[in-house]
Coordinates of C-alpha atoms and ligand atoms in Angstrom, one line a residue:
M1 CA 8.1 -17.2 13.1
N2 CA 6.4 -20.2 11.6
G3 CA 2.6 -19.9 11.0
T4 CA 2.0 -18.0 14.2
S5 CA -0.6 -15.3 13.5
D6 CA -0.5 -12.0 15.3
A7 CA -3.1 -9.4 14.4
R8 CA -0.4 -6.7 14.4
R9 CA 2.1 -8.3 12.0
L10 CA 2.4 -6.5 8.7
G11 CA 3.7 -7.7 5.4
I12 CA 4.8 -4.9 3.0
L13 CA 5.0 -5.4 -0.7
I14 CA 7.1 -3.0 -2.7
S15 CA 8.6 -2.7 -6.2
G16 CA 10.9 0.3 -5.9
R17 CA 12.1 3.1 -3.7
G18 CA 10.0 2.3 -0.7
S19 CA 9.4 5.7 0.8
N20 CA 6.0 4.6 2.0
L21 CA 7.6 1.5 3.5
H22 CA 9.9 3.9 5.3
A23 CA 7.0 5.9 6.6
L24 CA 5.5 2.7 8.0
M25 CA 8.8 1.7 9.5
D26 CA 9.2 5.1 11.1
A27 CA 5.7 5.1 12.6
S28 CA 6.3 1.6 14.0
A29 CA 9.7 2.4 15.4
H30 CA 8.5 5.6 17.0
G31 CA 5.5 4.2 18.7
K32 CA 3.0 5.9 16.4
L33 CA 1.9 2.6 15.0
D34 CA 1.5 -0.4 17.3
A35 CA 2.5 -2.9 14.6
R36 CA 5.5 -5.0 13.6
I37 CA 6.7 -5.3 10.1
A38 CA 7.2 -9.1 9.8
V39 CA 8.5 -9.1 6.2
V40 CA 9.1 -6.9 3.2
I41 CA 8.6 -8.6 -0.2
S42 CA 9.7 -7.1 -3.5
N43 CA 9.0 -8.4 -7.0
R44 CA 12.2 -6.7 -8.1
A45 CA 15.7 -7.5 -6.8
D46 CA 16.8 -3.9 -7.5
A47 CA 14.2 -2.2 -5.4
S48 CA 16.0 0.3 -3.3
G49 CA 13.4 -0.1 -0.6
L50 CA 14.9 -3.5 0.2
D51 CA 18.0 -1.7 1.5
R52 CA 15.9 0.4 3.9
A53 CA 14.4 -2.7 5.3
R54 CA 17.6 -4.7 5.5
D55 CA 19.3 -1.7 7.2
A56 CA 16.6 -1.8 9.9
G57 CA 17.0 -5.6 10.4
I58 CA 13.6 -6.4 8.8
A59 CA 13.4 -9.7 6.9
T60 CA 13.2 -9.2 3.1
I61 CA 12.3 -11.5 0.3
V62 CA 12.7 -11.0 -3.5
L63 CA 9.9 -12.9 -5.3
D64 CA 10.4 -12.1 -9.0
H65 CA 7.0 -12.0 -10.8
R66 CA 8.6 -13.4 -14.0
G67 CA 8.7 -17.0 -14.9
W68 CA 5.5 -18.2 -13.2
A69 CA 2.9 -20.3 -15.0
S70 CA 0.1 -17.8 -14.2
R71 CA -0.7 -14.7 -12.0
D72 CA -2.4 -17.1 -9.6
E73 CA 0.8 -19.1 -9.2
Y74 CA 2.7 -16.0 -8.3
D75 CA 0.0 -14.7 -6.0
L76 CA -0.2 -18.0 -4.2
A77 CA 3.6 -17.9 -3.7
L78 CA 3.2 -14.4 -2.2
A79 CA 0.4 -15.6 0.0
R80 CA 2.5 -18.6 1.2
E81 CA 5.4 -16.4 2.2
L82 CA 3.1 -13.9 4.0
K83 CA 1.2 -16.6 5.9
H84 CA 4.5 -18.4 6.8
R85 CA 5.5 -15.2 8.6
G86 CA 2.2 -14.8 10.4
V87 CA 1.2 -11.7 8.5
A88 CA -2.2 -10.4 9.4
L89 CA -2.4 -7.3 7.2
V90 CA -0.7 -6.8 3.9
C91 CA 0.3 -3.2 2.8
L92 CA 1.0 -2.5 -0.8
A93 CA 3.5 0.3 -0.9
G94 CA 4.4 1.1 -4.5
F95 CA 3.9 -2.6 -5.5
M96 CA 3.4 -2.1 -9.2
R97 CA 1.6 -5.4 -9.8
L98 CA -2.1 -6.2 -10.1
V99 CA -3.1 -8.3 -7.2
G100 CA -5.3 -11.2 -8.2
P101 CA -8.0 -13.4 -6.6
A102 CA -5.5 -15.9 -5.1
L103 CA -3.9 -13.2 -2.8
I104 CA -7.2 -11.4 -2.1
E105 CA -8.9 -14.6 -1.0
A106 CA -5.9 -15.5 1.2
F107 CA -6.2 -12.0 2.9
P108 CA -9.9 -11.0 2.7
N109 CA -10.3 -7.3 3.6
A110 CA -6.7 -7.4 4.9
I111 CA -4.8 -5.9 2.0
L112 CA -4.3 -2.1 1.8
N113 CA -3.0 0.0 -1.1
I114 CA -1.8 3.5 -1.3
H115 CA -2.6 5.4 -4.5
P116 CA -1.4 8.9 -5.5
S117 CA -4.8 10.4 -6.4
L118 CA -8.2 11.0 -4.9
L119 CA -9.9 7.8 -6.0
P120 CA -12.1 7.0 -7.9
S121 CA -10.4 9.6 -10.0
F122 CA -7.3 8.5 -11.9
P123 CA -6.9 4.8 -11.1
G124 CA -4.0 2.8 -12.6
L125 CA -0.6 4.0 -13.6
N126 CA 0.7 7.6 -13.6
A127 CA -2.1 9.0 -11.5
Q128 CA -0.3 12.3 -10.9
R129 CA 0.3 12.8 -14.7
Q130 CA -3.4 11.9 -15.3
A131 CA -4.5 14.6 -12.8
L132 CA -2.2 17.2 -14.3
E133 CA -3.3 16.5 -17.8
R134 CA -7.0 16.5 -16.9
G135 CA -6.6 19.9 -15.3
V136 CA -8.1 19.2 -11.9
K137 CA -7.4 21.8 -9.2
I138 CA -7.4 19.3 -6.4
T139 CA -5.9 15.8 -6.3
G140 CA -4.4 13.9 -3.5
A141 CA -3.7 10.5 -1.9
T142 CA -5.9 7.5 -1.0
V143 CA -5.5 4.4 1.1
H144 CA -8.0 1.8 0.3
L145 CA -8.8 -1.9 0.9
V146 CA -7.8 -4.0 -2.1
T147 CA -10.6 -5.9 -3.9
G148 CA -10.8 -7.4 -7.4
E149 CA -11.5 -4.0 -8.9
L150 CA -8.4 -2.0 -9.8
D151 CA -7.9 0.8 -7.3
G152 CA -11.7 0.4 -6.5
G153 CA -11.9 -1.0 -3.0
P154 CA -13.4 0.7 0.0
I155 CA -11.6 3.9 0.9
V156 CA -10.0 4.1 4.3
L157 CA -8.4 7.5 4.2
Q158 CA -7.8 10.3 1.8
S159 CA -6.0 13.6 1.8
P160 CA -6.3 16.4 -0.8
V161 CA -3.5 18.2 -2.4
S162 CA -3.9 21.4 -4.5
V163 CA -2.6 21.4 -8.1
L164 CA -0.6 24.6 -8.7
D165 CA -0.5 26.4 -12.0
D166 CA 3.2 25.8 -12.4
D167 CA 3.2 22.2 -11.2
T168 CA 5.1 19.5 -13.1
V169 CA 4.5 15.8 -12.5
D170 CA 7.6 15.8 -10.2
S171 CA 6.5 18.7 -8.1
L172 CA 3.0 17.5 -7.8
S173 CA 4.1 13.9 -7.0
A174 CA 6.4 15.3 -4.3
R175 CA 3.6 17.1 -2.5
I176 CA 1.3 14.1 -2.8
L177 CA 4.0 11.9 -1.4
I178 CA 4.1 14.0 1.8
E179 CA 0.4 13.3 2.3
E180 CA 0.9 9.6 1.5
H181 CA 3.5 9.3 4.2
R182 CA 1.1 11.0 6.6
I183 CA -2.0 9.0 5.9
Y184 CA -0.6 5.5 5.4
P185 CA 0.3 4.9 9.0
D186 CA -3.0 6.4 10.1
A187 CA -4.9 4.1 7.8
V188 CA -3.0 1.0 9.0
R189 CA -3.8 2.1 12.6
A190 CA -7.5 2.5 11.7
V191 CA -7.7 -1.0 10.1
L192 CA -5.8 -2.7 12.9
S193 CA -8.1 -1.1 15.5
E194 CA -10.8 -3.5 14.2
S195 CA -13.5 -1.0 15.2
W196 CA -14.6 -0.6 11.6
R197 CA -17.2 -2.2 9.3
L198 CA -18.0 -2.1 5.7
D199 CA -21.3 -0.7 4.6
G200 CA -21.6 -1.5 1.0
R201 CA -18.5 0.2 -0.5
R202 CA -18.1 2.4 2.5
F203 CA -15.4 1.9 5.1
V204 CA -17.0 3.1 8.3
G205 CA -14.4 3.6 11.0
S206 CA -14.4 4.8 14.6
E207 CA -13.6 8.4 15.5
E208 CA -9.8 7.9 15.2
P209 CA -7.4 8.7 13.9
Ligands
GAR1 C1 3.8 6.1 -4.5 O1 3.5 7.4 -4.9 C2 2.5 5.3 -4.5 O2 1.3 6.0 -4.2 C3 2.5 4.8 -5.9 O3 3.8 4.5 -6.2 C4 4.7 5.3 -5.4 C5 5.6 4.4 -4.7 O4 6.6 5.2 -4.0 N1 1.6 3.7 -6.2 C6 0.9 3.6 -7.2 O5 0.9 4.4 -8.1 C7 0.0 2.3 -7.2 N2 -0.9 2.4 -8.3 P1 7.4 4.6 -2.8 O6 8.1 3.3 -3.4 O7 8.5 5.6 -2.5 O8 6.5 4.3 -1.7

């Protein structure tokens, strides 16, 4: 679909397993999310999430991040592919790359990310391990708009998860993931509703979801 823009066309960026991609696919397939996944792009050819998308007949692209002259060049290539498919909202779903200004400027306030902590606590890599090692009793999942600040954009939705005394990184990650899968489709729906505004750093939505 060449250059045609539709406010409900999603582009999903992944690097690995793609369970959040699956949650979005499921919500879209079962009418819980009125949106269409136009393309799934991975920076890694071995991302198993690509198979999930292919099995469902969704267009996939591998765009390796290596070998570009700069981050901007790579991000511009991503933006081109997304625009080419008429994507209106970009969802990072375990996309383990920093997103730079070239992509952010191509999709202003139209890139979402899911992160496995209650931001602004524990940004960056290994958020679940960070939470465990810091000894917090509550952590969780966050969906936020992507800005130039790492994991620092306006928060759309969060969900708390208790840290148990006998938690390991794996057990905690598994419980956080359940919340991720629940809130990501809700956050996408909230952003697509367009009945929201930014008040400074605050994402102020309507009553739903
Ligand atoms: C998820 O836990 C996601 O929150 C995290 O990577 C995992 C991807 O899983 N993302 C980050 O840590 C980004 N900083 P998935 O591939 O099964 O969706």
